[in-house]
């Protein structure tokens, strides 16, 4: 029982049968209300996508909902099985091996005490239940405590929330980049006759596209890739790049001189790619397990893994810029004089192993790993504090977080839109990104062209 005022005893945790009904009803009502509001917001967003015929974005939203449902099932299984999991005992030699944190060796004893007290108070605040300690026989320890399971539970919640946030950021930055190309599209529609004038002859090296990509740096392979590396950062897509690739796409897949909104097509293509990068595939869950497994104190394996996203992002951007430059070199090698707009050679062979989709899967992995690591940082900050044993080398942690933010921006605003544009230089065209009416019109046009060729 509770003692008198001031320094009396503290009442222990109450079970459900001792809790007022109004308290239980209020808590359940608030949680249900929040869930209904979130479900309605997602439903309304889906209706907006359907009304605007954003089929790819609607499918991406459905995929995010499915991923959230999977995380919900994981959370439910943890809640239901927490007492059973906590009762499992393992030999001590395994129970104390490969820990996240080694003995804390901070700068002073006062710091040690402060961190220890903060950690203990955190445990006391967030304990799930007043469960008795697991009784393991001599030489054995519990596999995982109830409090550790609760912290894993919080981590799953962080994954769900940040997955939605990062997906939204990725799409907004990508669309913002492509929106800037609308001016070029409007200009080329008004000046189409002049740009495609067959009587307009020019020396190949005088065209803007060839002039901007073919220079003394391009003669040496090393300096060529150095040039491509910096070009992706300074200015990933120039007007001449956009116009030339637009002309090549229309000439190969549609009809030369055809009026076609290429910028809108790229935007829909980005939405189609976004549908891929928001998913969490089984191999990505396997990566999460490996990351948690090797995040052992003193191993620094995760510090090495952290370097993968920036290196892969820069490598992909360099490769995509190299594809554009190679197309310019091919034009110069094939023709001394060109008629109208330069025509690029459209082929899957420009890409690694002749598979443009491989680049998208690497981007998917980069975005997921980067988002996971930043989520992991915020979860540790919330659960254990900013200066916990997880962040023993605090300067290194700050560098990792800054790299994560930089990669998120670089991959979403530069690499993914650049991929959406350059991948159109592959051998095939994405019919799925067209609306139903446009797809039917294209099919009819192809049938007519086929009949004309047969005659």
PDB file of N, CA, C and O in Angstrom, residues 15-53:
ATOM      1  N   UNK A  15      -2.314  -4.204 -12.029  1.00  0.00           N
ATOM      2  CA  UNK A  15      -2.714  -5.043 -13.144  1.00  0.00           C
ATOM      3  C   UNK A  15      -4.006  -4.482 -13.747  1.00  0.00           C
ATOM      4  O   UNK A  15      -4.623  -3.560 -13.194  1.00  0.00           O
ATOM      5  N   UNK A  16      -4.450  -5.070 -14.850  1.00  0.00           N
ATOM      6  CA  UNK A  16      -5.639  -4.559 -15.546  1.00  0.00           C
ATOM      7  C   UNK A  16      -6.885  -4.644 -14.670  1.00  0.00           C
ATOM      8  O   UNK A  16      -7.729  -3.751 -14.687  1.00  0.00           O
ATOM      9  N   UNK A  17      -7.025  -5.738 -13.868  1.00  0.00           N
ATOM     10  CA  UNK A  17      -8.221  -5.902 -13.048  1.00  0.00           C
ATOM     11  C   UNK A  17      -8.315  -4.892 -11.912  1.00  0.00           C
ATOM     12  O   UNK A  17      -9.361  -4.742 -11.281  1.00  0.00           O
ATOM     13  N   UNK A  18      -7.199  -4.167 -11.632  1.00  0.00           N
ATOM     14  CA  UNK A  18      -7.199  -3.149 -10.586  1.00  0.00           C
ATOM     15  C   UNK A  18      -7.201  -1.730 -11.165  1.00  0.00           C
ATOM     16  O   UNK A  18      -7.112  -0.756 -10.426  1.00  0.00           O
ATOM     17  N   UNK A  19      -7.288  -1.634 -12.489  1.00  0.00           N
ATOM     18  CA  UNK A  19      -7.241  -0.324 -13.165  1.00  0.00           C
ATOM     19  C   UNK A  19      -8.655   0.179 -13.411  1.00  0.00           C
ATOM     20  O   UNK A  19      -9.530  -0.605 -13.797  1.00  0.00           O
ATOM     21  N   UNK A  20      -8.921   1.476 -13.201  1.00  0.00           N
ATOM     22  CA  UNK A  20     -10.269   2.017 -13.452  1.00  0.00           C
ATOM     23  C   UNK A  20     -10.692   1.786 -14.906  1.00  0.00           C
ATOM     24  O   UNK A  20      -9.890   1.907 -15.828  1.00  0.00           O
ATOM     25  N   UNK A  21     -11.979   1.496 -15.092  1.00  0.00           N
ATOM     26  CA  UNK A  21     -12.482   1.226 -16.441  1.00  0.00           C
ATOM     27  C   UNK A  21     -12.368   2.454 -17.336  1.00  0.00           C
ATOM     28  O   UNK A  21     -12.125   2.330 -18.540  1.00  0.00           O
ATOM     29  N   UNK A  22     -12.545   3.659 -16.752  1.00  0.00           N
ATOM     30  CA  UNK A  22     -12.459   4.869 -17.565  1.00  0.00           C
ATOM     31  C   UNK A  22     -11.059   5.069 -18.129  1.00  0.00           C
ATOM     32  O   UNK A  22     -10.893   5.585 -19.238  1.00  0.00           O
ATOM     33  N   UNK A  23     -10.021   4.645 -17.354  1.00  0.00           N
ATOM     34  CA  UNK A  23      -8.640   4.782 -17.821  1.00  0.00           C
ATOM     35  C   UNK A  23      -8.376   3.858 -19.002  1.00  0.00           C
ATOM     36  O   UNK A  23      -7.798   4.261 -20.020  1.00  0.00           O
ATOM     37  N   UNK A  24      -8.841   2.596 -18.871  1.00  0.00           N
ATOM     38  CA  UNK A  24      -8.654   1.617 -19.954  1.00  0.00           C
ATOM     39  C   UNK A  24      -9.408   2.071 -21.205  1.00  0.00           C
ATOM     40  O   UNK A  24      -8.881   2.053 -22.329  1.00  0.00           O
ATOM     41  N   UNK A  25     -10.668   2.507 -21.007  1.00  0.00           N
ATOM     42  CA  UNK A  25     -11.496   2.943 -22.137  1.00  0.00           C
ATOM     43  C   UNK A  25     -10.892   4.160 -22.836  1.00  0.00           C
ATOM     44  O   UNK A  25     -10.874   4.228 -24.076  1.00  0.00           O
ATOM     45  N   UNK A  26     -10.383   5.122 -22.055  1.00  0.00           N
ATOM     46  CA  UNK A  26      -9.795   6.337 -22.635  1.00  0.00           C
ATOM     47  C   UNK A  26      -8.562   6.019 -23.463  1.00  0.00           C
ATOM     48  O   UNK A  26      -8.415   6.495 -24.595  1.00  0.00           O
ATOM     49  N   UNK A  27      -7.652   5.210 -22.908  1.00  0.00           N
ATOM     50  CA  UNK A  27      -6.416   4.848 -23.618  1.00  0.00           C
ATOM     51  C   UNK A  27      -6.742   4.111 -24.917  1.00  0.00           C
ATOM     52  O   UNK A  27      -6.210   4.433 -25.985  1.00  0.00           O
ATOM     53  N   UNK A  28      -7.641   3.114 -24.837  1.00  0.00           N
ATOM     54  CA  UNK A  28      -8.026   2.359 -26.043  1.00  0.00           C
ATOM     55  C   UNK A  28      -8.684   3.273 -27.076  1.00  0.00           C
ATOM     56  O   UNK A  28      -8.404   3.175 -28.276  1.00  0.00           O
ATOM     57  N   UNK A  29      -9.555   4.178 -26.599  1.00  0.00           N
ATOM     58  CA  UNK A  29     -10.247   5.087 -27.504  1.00  0.00           C
ATOM     59  C   UNK A  29      -9.299   6.006 -28.245  1.00  0.00           C
ATOM     60  O   UNK A  29      -9.448   6.217 -29.454  1.00  0.00           O
ATOM     61  N   UNK A  30      -8.303   6.561 -27.539  1.00  0.00           N
ATOM     62  CA  UNK A  30      -7.328   7.461 -28.164  1.00  0.00           C
ATOM     63  C   UNK A  30      -6.505   6.719 -29.218  1.00  0.00           C
ATOM     64  O   UNK A  30      -6.295   7.210 -30.338  1.00  0.00           O
ATOM     65  N   UNK A  31      -6.049   5.502 -28.874  1.00  0.00           N
ATOM     66  CA  UNK A  31      -5.244   4.712 -29.824  1.00  0.00           C
ATOM     67  C   UNK A  31      -6.064   4.358 -31.061  1.00  0.00           C
ATOM     68  O   UNK A  31      -5.586   4.462 -32.204  1.00  0.00           O
ATOM     69  N   UNK A  32      -7.336   3.950 -30.865  1.00  0.00           N
ATOM     70  CA  UNK A  32      -8.203   3.607 -31.992  1.00  0.00           C
ATOM     71  C   UNK A  32      -8.460   4.831 -32.861  1.00  0.00           C
ATOM     72  O   UNK A  32      -8.435   4.751 -34.097  1.00  0.00           O
ATOM     73  N   UNK A  33      -8.705   5.983 -32.217  1.00  0.00           N
ATOM     74  CA  UNK A  33      -8.965   7.225 -32.962  1.00  0.00           C
ATOM     75  C   UNK A  33      -7.774   7.610 -33.831  1.00  0.00           C
ATOM     76  O   UNK A  33      -7.937   7.955 -35.012  1.00  0.00           O
ATOM     77  N   UNK A  34      -6.559   7.544 -33.262  1.00  0.00           N
ATOM     78  CA  UNK A  34      -5.343   7.862 -34.027  1.00  0.00           C
ATOM     79  C   UNK A  34      -5.197   6.909 -35.217  1.00  0.00           C
ATOM     80  O   UNK A  34      -4.878   7.330 -36.335  1.00  0.00           O
ATOM     81  N   UNK A  35      -5.469   5.623 -34.984  1.00  0.00           N
ATOM     82  CA  UNK A  35      -5.349   4.617 -36.056  1.00  0.00           C
ATOM     83  C   UNK A  35      -6.340   4.886 -37.178  1.00  0.00           C
ATOM     84  O   UNK A  35      -5.997   4.793 -38.359  1.00  0.00           O
ATOM     85  N   UNK A  36      -7.596   5.254 -36.802  1.00  0.00           N
ATOM     86  CA  UNK A  36      -8.623   5.535 -37.811  1.00  0.00           C
ATOM     87  C   UNK A  36      -8.245   6.765 -38.635  1.00  0.00           C
ATOM     88  O   UNK A  36      -8.391   6.779 -39.864  1.00  0.00           O
ATOM     89  N   UNK A  37      -7.739   7.801 -37.961  1.00  0.00           N
ATOM     90  CA  UNK A  37      -7.336   9.029 -38.658  1.00  0.00           C
ATOM     91  C   UNK A  37      -6.213   8.735 -39.655  1.00  0.00           C
ATOM     92  O   UNK A  37      -6.257   9.185 -40.808  1.00  0.00           O
ATOM     93  N   UNK A  38      -5.210   7.956 -39.225  1.00  0.00           N
ATOM     94  CA  UNK A  38      -4.103   7.600 -40.117  1.00  0.00           C
ATOM     95  C   UNK A  38      -4.591   6.782 -41.299  1.00  0.00           C
ATOM     96  O   UNK A  38      -4.177   6.999 -42.441  1.00  0.00           O
ATOM     97  N   UNK A  39      -5.511   5.836 -41.041  1.00  0.00           N
ATOM     98  CA  UNK A  39      -6.045   5.006 -42.116  1.00  0.00           C
ATOM     99  C   UNK A  39      -6.829   5.854 -43.114  1.00  0.00           C
ATOM    100  O   UNK A  39      -6.732   5.657 -44.332  1.00  0.00           O
ATOM    101  N   UNK A  40      -7.598   6.829 -42.613  1.00  0.00           N
ATOM    102  CA  UNK A  40      -8.361   7.722 -43.490  1.00  0.00           C
ATOM    103  C   UNK A  40      -7.447   8.593 -44.340  1.00  0.00           C
ATOM    104  O   UNK A  40      -7.705   8.809 -45.532  1.00  0.00           O
ATOM    105  N   UNK A  41      -6.366   9.092 -43.725  1.00  0.00           N
ATOM    106  CA  UNK A  41      -5.414   9.921 -44.475  1.00  0.00           C
ATOM    107  C   UNK A  41      -4.773   9.133 -45.617  1.00  0.00           C
ATOM    108  O   UNK A  41      -4.643   9.625 -46.734  1.00  0.00           O
ATOM    109  N   UNK A  42      -4.378   7.885 -45.328  1.00  0.00           N
ATOM    110  CA  UNK A  42      -3.782   7.026 -46.362  1.00  0.00           C
ATOM    111  C   UNK A  42      -4.807   6.727 -47.455  1.00  0.00           C
ATOM    112  O   UNK A  42      -4.491   6.742 -48.649  1.00  0.00           O
ATOM    113  N   UNK A  43      -6.059   6.474 -47.039  1.00  0.00           N
ATOM    114  CA  UNK A  43      -7.127   6.191 -48.011  1.00  0.00           C
ATOM    115  C   UNK A  43      -7.380   7.399 -48.905  1.00  0.00           C
ATOM    116  O   UNK A  43      -7.533   7.262 -50.131  1.00  0.00           O
ATOM    117  N   UNK A  44      -7.430   8.600 -48.309  1.00  0.00           N
ATOM    118  CA  UNK A  44      -7.647   9.829 -49.083  1.00  0.00           C
ATOM    119  C   UNK A  44      -6.503  10.066 -50.069  1.00  0.00           C
ATOM    120  O   UNK A  44      -6.724  10.476 -51.213  1.00  0.00           O
ATOM    121  N   UNK A  45      -5.263   9.800 -49.612  1.00  0.00           N
ATOM    122  CA  UNK A  45      -4.109   9.951 -50.496  1.00  0.00           C
ATOM    123  C   UNK A  45      -4.205   8.992 -51.677  1.00  0.00           C
ATOM    124  O   UNK A  45      -3.911   9.358 -52.823  1.00  0.00           O
ATOM    125  N   UNK A  46      -4.648   7.764 -51.405  1.00  0.00           N
ATOM    126  CA  UNK A  46      -4.844   6.789 -52.481  1.00  0.00           C
ATOM    127  C   UNK A  46      -5.900   7.241 -53.465  1.00  0.00           C
ATOM    128  O   UNK A  46      -5.754   7.061 -54.686  1.00  0.00           O
ATOM    129  N   UNK A  47      -6.987   7.852 -52.976  1.00  0.00           N
ATOM    130  CA  UNK A  47      -8.041   8.371 -53.859  1.00  0.00           C
ATOM    131  C   UNK A  47      -7.526   9.494 -54.748  1.00  0.00           C
ATOM    132  O   UNK A  47      -7.906   9.598 -55.913  1.00  0.00           O
ATOM    133  N   UNK A  48      -6.646  10.347 -54.172  1.00  0.00           N
ATOM    134  CA  UNK A  48      -6.047  11.442 -54.958  1.00  0.00           C
ATOM    135  C   UNK A  48      -5.213  10.859 -56.103  1.00  0.00           C
ATOM    136  O   UNK A  48      -5.297  11.318 -57.252  1.00  0.00           O
ATOM    137  N   UNK A  49      -4.404   9.828 -55.803  1.00  0.00           N
ATOM    138  CA  UNK A  49      -3.575   9.190 -56.830  1.00  0.00           C
ATOM    139  C   UNK A  49      -4.441   8.559 -57.918  1.00  0.00           C
ATOM    140  O   UNK A  49      -4.115   8.635 -59.105  1.00  0.00           O
ATOM    141  N   UNK A  50      -5.547   7.912 -57.513  1.00  0.00           N
ATOM    142  CA  UNK A  50      -6.440   7.286 -58.491  1.00  0.00           C
ATOM    143  C   UNK A  50      -7.128   8.334 -59.359  1.00  0.00           C
ATOM    144  O   UNK A  50      -7.270   8.142 -60.564  1.00  0.00           O
ATOM    145  N   UNK A  51      -7.561   9.447 -58.733  1.00  0.00           N
ATOM    146  CA  UNK A  51      -8.246  10.506 -59.484  1.00  0.00           C
ATOM    147  C   UNK A  51      -7.316  11.159 -60.498  1.00  0.00           C
ATOM    148  O   UNK A  51      -7.724  11.504 -61.597  1.00  0.00           O
ATOM    149  N   UNK A  52      -6.049  11.306 -60.123  1.00  0.00           N
ATOM    150  CA  UNK A  52      -5.068  11.919 -61.023  1.00  0.00           C
ATOM    151  C   UNK A  52      -4.387  10.889 -61.929  1.00  0.00           C
ATOM    152  O   UNK A  52      -3.430  11.210 -62.630  1.00  0.00           O
ATOM    153  N   UNK A  53      -4.885   9.633 -61.861  1.00  0.00           N
ATOM    154  CA  UNK A  53      -4.372   8.533 -62.685  1.00  0.00           C
ATOM    155  C   UNK A  53      -2.881   8.287 -62.455  1.00  0.00           C
ATOM    156  O   UNK A  53      -2.119   8.019 -63.387  1.00  0.00           O
TER     157      UNK A  53
END
